[in-house]
Amino acid sequence: MKVMYLHGLESGPTGTKAKKLAERFTTHAPDMQMSVWDLRRHNSVARNVVKQKGLLAAGLAGSVAGGLLAGPVWCAGGAVLGCAGFSALNRKHVVKKAVSGSFEACVQVQCAAIREYKPDLIVGSSWGGAVALELIRRQIWSGPCVALCPAYHKIHGMMASESITLPDGAHCLIVHGTDDKTIPIANSRELERANANIRLLELDGENHKLTSAVRSGKFIEIIEDYTREQKL
């Protein structure tokens, strides 16, 4: 069975969950080049903020990517947003546009990956879980999906866009820890209430990374149970 893994915001194709999936399934994890502040990541929010100010042409991002500012990369994005001439009035608009650009770029990365890889199952974590749900909403992906602590509400709240309604025939299992401090489990409960084809599995005491479930192997057991349920 072919699994496509959509990684989290500050993670990548070689993260822990991707490795665990690869031990059990034929797994492909496209790199979305995503981050909040890291200007070296092509689809980062900070990089999209910089583009709006025209600072890429001045060579700032090129210097960072070239390693000249390798040490303070993570604070560089914050300095751009806080000190590059944004007024308090338009800062919200700038962030909304930057997040929207990053999210759309990641959706397009995964669109291309679906066409090329033709997976049987998509698994997405946090930011990747939100991208997975968006692929379903747009009917780009109609197959089964497992979304781990998806950040859909948080991302779409920043973009001031509507919540998700999945098309008929699509199905998604959401796995969410009750002790998630990053993405409240209430968000996933709301998604389940609004969509008959979303099922929520709550993991008592688990954090945003589902650390215990990943370490113990329960994470893979959940995926295996779901694949049997979906007759994959």
PDB file of C-alpha atoms in Angstrom:
ATOM      1  CA  MET A   1       0.000   0.000   0.000  1.00  0.00           C
ATOM      2  CA  LYS A   2       1.249   3.455  -0.927  1.00  0.00           C
ATOM      3  CA  VAL A   3       1.019   6.173   1.716  1.00  0.00           C
ATOM      4  CA  MET A   4       1.673   9.854   1.116  1.00  0.00           C
ATOM      5  CA  TYR A   5       2.665  11.785   4.225  1.00  0.00           C
ATOM      6  CA  LEU A   6       2.084  15.531   4.525  1.00  0.00           C
ATOM      7  CA  HIS A   7       4.459  16.855   7.170  1.00  0.00           C
ATOM      8  CA  GLY A   8       3.912  19.555   9.780  1.00  0.00           C
ATOM      9  CA  LEU A   9       4.783  23.234   9.763  1.00  0.00           C
ATOM     10  CA  GLU A  10       8.381  23.099  11.010  1.00  0.00           C
ATOM     11  CA  SER A  11       8.980  19.475  10.084  1.00  0.00           C
ATOM     12  CA  GLY A  12       9.899  17.837   6.798  1.00  0.00           C
ATOM     13  CA  PRO A  13      10.005  14.588   4.834  1.00  0.00           C
ATOM     14  CA  THR A  14      12.489  12.982   7.252  1.00  0.00           C
ATOM     15  CA  GLY A  15      10.581  13.644  10.475  1.00  0.00           C
ATOM     16  CA  THR A  16       9.717  10.984  13.042  1.00  0.00           C
ATOM     17  CA  LYS A  17       6.210  10.227  11.768  1.00  0.00           C
ATOM     18  CA  ALA A  18       7.441   9.952   8.185  1.00  0.00           C
ATOM     19  CA  LYS A  19      10.109   7.489   9.275  1.00  0.00           C
ATOM     20  CA  LYS A  20       7.630   5.413  11.280  1.00  0.00           C
ATOM     21  CA  LEU A  21       5.265   5.211   8.312  1.00  0.00           C
ATOM     22  CA  ALA A  22       8.128   4.223   6.009  1.00  0.00           C
ATOM     23  CA  GLU A  23       8.979   1.290   8.303  1.00  0.00           C
ATOM     24  CA  ARG A  24       5.534  -0.193   7.684  1.00  0.00           C
ATOM     25  CA  PHE A  25       4.311   1.170   4.328  1.00  0.00           C
ATOM     26  CA  THR A  26       5.674   2.318   0.996  1.00  0.00           C
ATOM     27  CA  THR A  27       5.779   5.994   1.887  1.00  0.00           C
ATOM     28  CA  HIS A  28       6.348   9.203  -0.035  1.00  0.00           C
ATOM     29  CA  ALA A  29       6.691  12.488   1.894  1.00  0.00           C
ATOM     30  CA  PRO A  30       6.879  15.527  -0.411  1.00  0.00           C
ATOM     31  CA  ASP A  31       8.841  18.453   1.000  1.00  0.00           C
ATOM     32  CA  MET A  32       6.542  21.472   1.246  1.00  0.00           C
ATOM     33  CA  GLN A  33       9.473  23.781   2.081  1.00  0.00           C
ATOM     34  CA  MET A  34       7.364  25.226   4.881  1.00  0.00           C
ATOM     35  CA  SER A  35       8.134  27.158   8.052  1.00  0.00           C
ATOM     36  CA  VAL A  36       6.941  30.242   9.896  1.00  0.00           C
ATOM     37  CA  TRP A  37      10.178  32.202  10.214  1.00  0.00           C
ATOM     38  CA  ASP A  38      12.884  30.307   8.323  1.00  0.00           C
ATOM     39  CA  LEU A  39      13.599  32.338   5.195  1.00  0.00           C
ATOM     40  CA  ARG A  40      15.548  29.445   3.684  1.00  0.00           C
ATOM     41  CA  ARG A  41      12.281  27.507   3.268  1.00  0.00           C
ATOM     42  CA  HIS A  42      10.796  28.647  -0.037  1.00  0.00           C
ATOM     43  CA  ASN A  43       7.165  28.569   1.084  1.00  0.00           C
ATOM     44  CA  SER A  44       7.695  30.004   4.571  1.00  0.00           C
ATOM     45  CA  VAL A  45       5.383  32.693   5.882  1.00  0.00           C
ATOM     46  CA  ALA A  46       8.349  34.980   6.578  1.00  0.00           C
ATOM     47  CA  ARG A  47       9.542  34.643   2.994  1.00  0.00           C
ATOM     48  CA  ASN A  48       6.100  35.655   1.733  1.00  0.00           C
ATOM     49  CA  VAL A  49       6.156  38.651   4.072  1.00  0.00           C
ATOM     50  CA  VAL A  50       9.537  39.639   2.680  1.00  0.00           C
ATOM     51  CA  LYS A  51       8.248  39.334  -0.888  1.00  0.00           C
ATOM     52  CA  GLN A  52       5.481  41.784  -0.104  1.00  0.00           C
ATOM     53  CA  LYS A  53       8.043  44.390   0.977  1.00  0.00           C
ATOM     54  CA  GLY A  54      10.230  43.827  -2.052  1.00  0.00           C
ATOM     55  CA  LEU A  55      13.163  42.856   0.133  1.00  0.00           C
ATOM     56  CA  LEU A  56      13.948  39.733  -1.880  1.00  0.00           C
ATOM     57  CA  ALA A  57      15.187  41.968  -4.676  1.00  0.00           C
ATOM     58  CA  ALA A  58      17.471  43.686  -2.185  1.00  0.00           C
ATOM     59  CA  GLY A  59      19.139  40.351  -1.512  1.00  0.00           C
ATOM     60  CA  LEU A  60      18.020  39.696   2.064  1.00  0.00           C
ATOM     61  CA  ALA A  61      16.567  36.247   1.436  1.00  0.00           C
ATOM     62  CA  GLY A  62      19.453  35.380  -0.868  1.00  0.00           C
ATOM     63  CA  SER A  63      21.906  36.154   1.881  1.00  0.00           C
ATOM     64  CA  VAL A  64      20.017  33.991   4.314  1.00  0.00           C
ATOM     65  CA  ALA A  65      19.718  31.123   1.833  1.00  0.00           C
ATOM     66  CA  GLY A  66      23.424  31.398   1.110  1.00  0.00           C
ATOM     67  CA  GLY A  67      24.258  30.878   4.744  1.00  0.00           C
ATOM     68  CA  LEU A  68      25.554  34.361   5.459  1.00  0.00           C
ATOM     69  CA  LEU A  69      22.946  34.813   8.165  1.00  0.00           C
ATOM     70  CA  ALA A  70      22.676  31.139   9.107  1.00  0.00           C
ATOM     71  CA  GLY A  71      22.815  31.845  12.835  1.00  0.00           C
ATOM     72  CA  PRO A  72      19.921  34.288  13.221  1.00  0.00           C
ATOM     73  CA  VAL A  73      17.667  32.841  10.533  1.00  0.00           C
ATOM     74  CA  TRP A  74      14.809  32.205  12.930  1.00  0.00           C
ATOM     75  CA  CYS A  75      14.767  35.790  14.249  1.00  0.00           C
ATOM     76  CA  ALA A  76      15.315  37.294  10.791  1.00  0.00           C
ATOM     77  CA  GLY A  77      11.686  36.730   9.825  1.00  0.00           C
ATOM     78  CA  GLY A  78      10.483  38.352  13.027  1.00  0.00           C
ATOM     79  CA  ALA A  79      12.696  41.356  12.417  1.00  0.00           C
ATOM     80  CA  VAL A  80      11.280  41.721   8.917  1.00  0.00           C
ATOM     81  CA  LEU A  81       7.701  41.630  10.149  1.00  0.00           C
ATOM     82  CA  GLY A  82       8.293  43.856  13.145  1.00  0.00           C
ATOM     83  CA  CYS A  83      10.770  46.390  11.798  1.00  0.00           C
ATOM     84  CA  ALA A  84      10.501  46.548   8.017  1.00  0.00           C
ATOM     85  CA  GLY A  85       8.011  49.385   7.919  1.00  0.00           C
ATOM     86  CA  PHE A  86       4.713  47.597   8.487  1.00  0.00           C
ATOM     87  CA  SER A  87       2.151  49.744  10.257  1.00  0.00           C
ATOM     88  CA  ALA A  88      -0.070  48.206  12.892  1.00  0.00           C
ATOM     89  CA  LEU A  89      -2.991  48.857  10.570  1.00  0.00           C
ATOM     90  CA  ASN A  90      -1.773  46.787   7.624  1.00  0.00           C
ATOM     91  CA  ARG A  91       0.175  44.120   9.521  1.00  0.00           C
ATOM     92  CA  LYS A  92      -2.891  41.881   9.744  1.00  0.00           C
ATOM     93  CA  HIS A  93      -3.423  42.135   5.986  1.00  0.00           C
ATOM     94  CA  VAL A  94       0.235  41.338   5.326  1.00  0.00           C
ATOM     95  CA  VAL A  95       0.146  38.234   7.543  1.00  0.00           C
ATOM     96  CA  LYS A  96      -3.134  37.056   6.006  1.00  0.00           C
ATOM     97  CA  LYS A  97      -1.684  37.367   2.507  1.00  0.00           C
ATOM     98  CA  ALA A  98       1.558  35.650   3.527  1.00  0.00           C
ATOM     99  CA  VAL A  99      -0.207  32.706   5.210  1.00  0.00           C
ATOM    100  CA  SER A 100      -2.579  32.347   2.255  1.00  0.00           C
ATOM    101  CA  GLY A 101       0.370  32.279  -0.145  1.00  0.00           C
ATOM    102  CA  SER A 102       2.211  29.668   1.906  1.00  0.00           C
ATOM    103  CA  PHE A 103      -0.866  27.485   2.256  1.00  0.00           C
ATOM    104  CA  GLU A 104      -1.697  27.616  -1.445  1.00  0.00           C
ATOM    105  CA  ALA A 105       1.892  26.784  -2.380  1.00  0.00           C
ATOM    106  CA  CYS A 106       1.776  23.722  -0.130  1.00  0.00           C
ATOM    107  CA  VAL A 107      -1.543  22.624  -1.628  1.00  0.00           C
ATOM    108  CA  GLN A 108       0.014  22.817  -5.086  1.00  0.00           C
ATOM    109  CA  VAL A 109       3.048  20.771  -3.982  1.00  0.00           C
ATOM    110  CA  GLN A 110       0.708  18.027  -2.848  1.00  0.00           C
ATOM    111  CA  CYS A 111      -1.483  18.263  -5.968  1.00  0.00           C
ATOM    112  CA  ALA A 112       1.550  17.488  -8.088  1.00  0.00           C
ATOM    113  CA  ALA A 113       2.602  14.688  -5.729  1.00  0.00           C
ATOM    114  CA  ILE A 114      -0.820  13.033  -5.909  1.00  0.00           C
ATOM    115  CA  ARG A 115      -0.719  13.062  -9.707  1.00  0.00           C
ATOM    116  CA  GLU A 116       2.761  11.560  -9.785  1.00  0.00           C
ATOM    117  CA  TYR A 117       2.695   9.174  -6.820  1.00  0.00           C
ATOM    118  CA  LYS A 118      -0.960   8.026  -6.944  1.00  0.00           C
ATOM    119  CA  PRO A 119      -1.216   7.110  -3.229  1.00  0.00           C
ATOM    120  CA  ASP A 120      -3.755   4.800  -1.658  1.00  0.00           C
ATOM    121  CA  LEU A 121      -3.858   6.770   1.588  1.00  0.00           C
ATOM    122  CA  ILE A 122      -2.934  10.293   2.667  1.00  0.00           C
ATOM    123  CA  VAL A 123      -1.723  10.994   6.200  1.00  0.00           C
ATOM    124  CA  GLY A 124      -1.241  14.628   7.219  1.00  0.00           C
ATOM    125  CA  SER A 125       0.053  16.102  10.472  1.00  0.00           C
ATOM    126  CA  SER A 126      -0.910  19.558  11.827  1.00  0.00           C
ATOM    127  CA  TRP A 127      -0.223  21.961   8.920  1.00  0.00           C
ATOM    128  CA  GLY A 128      -0.078  18.908   6.650  1.00  0.00           C
ATOM    129  CA  GLY A 129      -3.398  17.736   8.075  1.00  0.00           C
ATOM    130  CA  ALA A 130      -4.937  21.069   7.111  1.00  0.00           C
ATOM    131  CA  VAL A 131      -3.510  20.744   3.598  1.00  0.00           C
ATOM    132  CA  ALA A 132      -4.945  17.210   3.369  1.00  0.00           C
ATOM    133  CA  LEU A 133      -8.420  18.432   4.334  1.00  0.00           C
ATOM    134  CA  GLU A 134      -8.152  21.234   1.791  1.00  0.00           C
ATOM    135  CA  LEU A 135      -7.281  18.722  -0.924  1.00  0.00           C
ATOM    136  CA  ILE A 136     -10.457  16.846  -0.037  1.00  0.00           C
ATOM    137  CA  ARG A 137     -12.548  20.020   0.078  1.00  0.00           C
ATOM    138  CA  ARG A 138     -11.377  20.946  -3.425  1.00  0.00           C
ATOM    139  CA  GLN A 139     -12.035  17.365  -4.569  1.00  0.00           C
ATOM    140  CA  ILE A 140      -8.421  16.962  -5.610  1.00  0.00           C
ATOM    141  CA  TRP A 141      -8.246  13.927  -3.321  1.00  0.00           C
ATOM    142  CA  SER A 142     -11.233  11.672  -2.798  1.00  0.00           C
ATOM    143  CA  GLY A 143      -9.521   8.696  -1.252  1.00  0.00           C
ATOM    144  CA  PRO A 144      -9.190   7.935   2.468  1.00  0.00           C
ATOM    145  CA  CYS A 145      -7.282  10.311   4.725  1.00  0.00           C
ATOM    146  CA  VAL A 146      -5.920  10.384   8.265  1.00  0.00           C
ATOM    147  CA  ALA A 147      -5.426  13.884   9.688  1.00  0.00           C
ATOM    148  CA  LEU A 148      -3.316  14.133  12.838  1.00  0.00           C
ATOM    149  CA  CYS A 149      -4.188  17.148  14.994  1.00  0.00           C
ATOM    150  CA  PRO A 150      -5.052  19.172  11.869  1.00  0.00           C
ATOM    151  CA  ALA A 151      -4.507  22.926  12.055  1.00  0.00           C
ATOM    152  CA  TYR A 152      -7.342  23.661   9.641  1.00  0.00           C
ATOM    153  CA  HIS A 153      -9.341  26.044  11.841  1.00  0.00           C
ATOM    154  CA  LYS A 154      -6.257  27.936  12.969  1.00  0.00           C
ATOM    155  CA  ILE A 155      -4.918  28.429   9.446  1.00  0.00           C
ATOM    156  CA  HIS A 156      -8.244  29.366   7.920  1.00  0.00           C
ATOM    157  CA  GLY A 157      -8.892  31.730  10.809  1.00  0.00           C
ATOM    158  CA  MET A 158      -5.673  33.576   9.939  1.00  0.00           C
ATOM    159  CA  MET A 159      -6.732  33.661   6.290  1.00  0.00           C
ATOM    160  CA  ALA A 160     -10.285  34.752   7.252  1.00  0.00           C
ATOM    161  CA  SER A 161     -11.742  31.998   5.085  1.00  0.00           C
ATOM    162  CA  GLU A 162     -14.625  29.609   5.594  1.00  0.00           C
ATOM    163  CA  SER A 163     -14.531  26.354   7.517  1.00  0.00           C
ATOM    164  CA  ILE A 164     -14.459  23.010   5.783  1.00  0.00           C
ATOM    165  CA  THR A 165     -17.338  21.008   4.393  1.00  0.00           C
ATOM    166  CA  LEU A 166     -16.211  17.747   2.844  1.00  0.00           C
ATOM    167  CA  PRO A 167     -17.887  16.569  -0.360  1.00  0.00           C
ATOM    168  CA  ASP A 168     -20.082  13.477  -0.292  1.00  0.00           C
ATOM    169  CA  GLY A 169     -18.143  10.241  -0.653  1.00  0.00           C
ATOM    170  CA  ALA A 170     -14.939  11.517   0.926  1.00  0.00           C
ATOM    171  CA  HIS A 171     -13.852  10.190   4.291  1.00  0.00           C
ATOM    172  CA  CYS A 172     -11.350  11.319   6.885  1.00  0.00           C
ATOM    173  CA  LEU A 173     -10.250  10.008  10.252  1.00  0.00           C
ATOM    174  CA  ILE A 174      -8.993  12.743  12.561  1.00  0.00           C
ATOM    175  CA  VAL A 175      -6.666  11.664  15.359  1.00  0.00           C
ATOM    176  CA  HIS A 176      -6.229  14.303  18.057  1.00  0.00           C
ATOM    177  CA  GLY A 177      -4.697  14.349  21.525  1.00  0.00           C
ATOM    178  CA  THR A 178      -6.821  15.682  24.373  1.00  0.00           C
ATOM    179  CA  ASP A 179      -3.784  17.503  25.822  1.00  0.00           C
ATOM    180  CA  ASP A 180      -2.873  19.316  22.601  1.00  0.00           C
ATOM    181  CA  LYS A 181      -1.787  22.845  23.590  1.00  0.00           C
ATOM    182  CA  THR A 182      -1.053  23.943  20.010  1.00  0.00           C
ATOM    183  CA  ILE A 183      -4.273  23.043  18.207  1.00  0.00           C
ATOM    184  CA  PRO A 184      -7.215  22.683  20.627  1.00  0.00           C
ATOM    185  CA  ILE A 185      -9.082  19.414  20.282  1.00  0.00           C
ATOM    186  CA  ALA A 186     -12.270  21.497  20.254  1.00  0.00           C
ATOM    187  CA  ASN A 187     -11.394  22.423  16.655  1.00  0.00           C
ATOM    188  CA  SER A 188     -11.468  18.786  15.571  1.00  0.00           C
ATOM    189  CA  ARG A 189     -14.652  18.163  17.522  1.00  0.00           C
ATOM    190  CA  GLU A 190     -16.245  21.007  15.584  1.00  0.00           C
ATOM    191  CA  LEU A 191     -15.053  19.532  12.288  1.00  0.00           C
ATOM    192  CA  GLU A 192     -16.607  16.186  13.211  1.00  0.00           C
ATOM    193  CA  ARG A 193     -19.915  17.805  14.164  1.00  0.00           C
ATOM    194  CA  ALA A 194     -20.045  19.697  10.864  1.00  0.00           C
ATOM    195  CA  ASN A 195     -19.159  16.714   8.669  1.00  0.00           C
ATOM    196  CA  ALA A 196     -20.839  13.317   8.783  1.00  0.00           C
ATOM    197  CA  ASN A 197     -17.910  11.821   6.854  1.00  0.00           C
ATOM    198  CA  ILE A 198     -15.310  12.878   9.433  1.00  0.00           C
ATOM    199  CA  ARG A 199     -14.671  10.563  12.375  1.00  0.00           C
ATOM    200  CA  LEU A 200     -12.679  11.809  15.353  1.00  0.00           C
ATOM    201  CA  LEU A 201     -10.486   9.513  17.434  1.00  0.00           C
ATOM    202  CA  GLU A 202      -9.455  11.201  20.676  1.00  0.00           C
ATOM    203  CA  LEU A 203      -6.244  10.048  22.357  1.00  0.00           C
ATOM    204  CA  ASP A 204      -6.414  10.735  26.063  1.00  0.00           C
ATOM    205  CA  GLY A 205      -3.473  12.743  27.413  1.00  0.00           C
ATOM    206  CA  GLU A 206      -1.652  12.984  24.075  1.00  0.00           C
ATOM    207  CA  ASN A 207       0.085  16.223  23.065  1.00  0.00           C
ATOM    208  CA  HIS A 208       0.220  17.905  19.652  1.00  0.00           C
ATOM    209  CA  LYS A 209       3.025  15.657  18.429  1.00  0.00           C
ATOM    210  CA  LEU A 210       1.221  12.514  19.641  1.00  0.00           C
ATOM    211  CA  THR A 211       4.545  11.642  21.235  1.00  0.00           C
ATOM    212  CA  SER A 212       3.479   8.612  23.265  1.00  0.00           C
ATOM    213  CA  ALA A 213       1.415   7.100  20.441  1.00  0.00           C
ATOM    214  CA  VAL A 214       4.290   7.458  17.993  1.00  0.00           C
ATOM    215  CA  ARG A 215       6.863   5.970  20.385  1.00  0.00           C
ATOM    216  CA  SER A 216       4.663   3.066  21.477  1.00  0.00           C
ATOM    217  CA  GLY A 217       3.588   2.090  17.966  1.00  0.00           C
ATOM    218  CA  LYS A 218      -0.069   2.966  18.593  1.00  0.00           C
ATOM    219  CA  PHE A 219       0.193   5.557  15.816  1.00  0.00           C
ATOM    220  CA  ILE A 220       0.925   2.833  13.255  1.00  0.00           C
ATOM    221  CA  GLU A 221      -1.735   0.548  14.762  1.00  0.00           C
ATOM    222  CA  ILE A 222      -4.331   3.294  14.221  1.00  0.00           C
ATOM    223  CA  ILE A 223      -3.267   3.657  10.585  1.00  0.00           C
ATOM    224  CA  GLU A 224      -3.400  -0.121  10.069  1.00  0.00           C
ATOM    225  CA  ASP A 225      -6.870  -0.351  11.648  1.00  0.00           C
ATOM    226  CA  TYR A 226      -8.089   2.444   9.390  1.00  0.00           C
ATOM    227  CA  THR A 227      -6.688   0.808   6.253  1.00  0.00           C
ATOM    228  CA  ARG A 228      -8.538  -2.420   7.119  1.00  0.00           C
ATOM    229  CA  GLU A 229     -11.716  -0.440   7.754  1.00  0.00           C
ATOM    230  CA  GLN A 230     -11.351   1.242   4.357  1.00  0.00           C
ATOM    231  CA  LYS A 231     -10.446  -2.108   2.729  1.00  0.00           C
ATOM    232  CA  LEU A 232      -7.133  -0.817   1.380  1.00  0.00           C
TER     233      LEU A 232
END
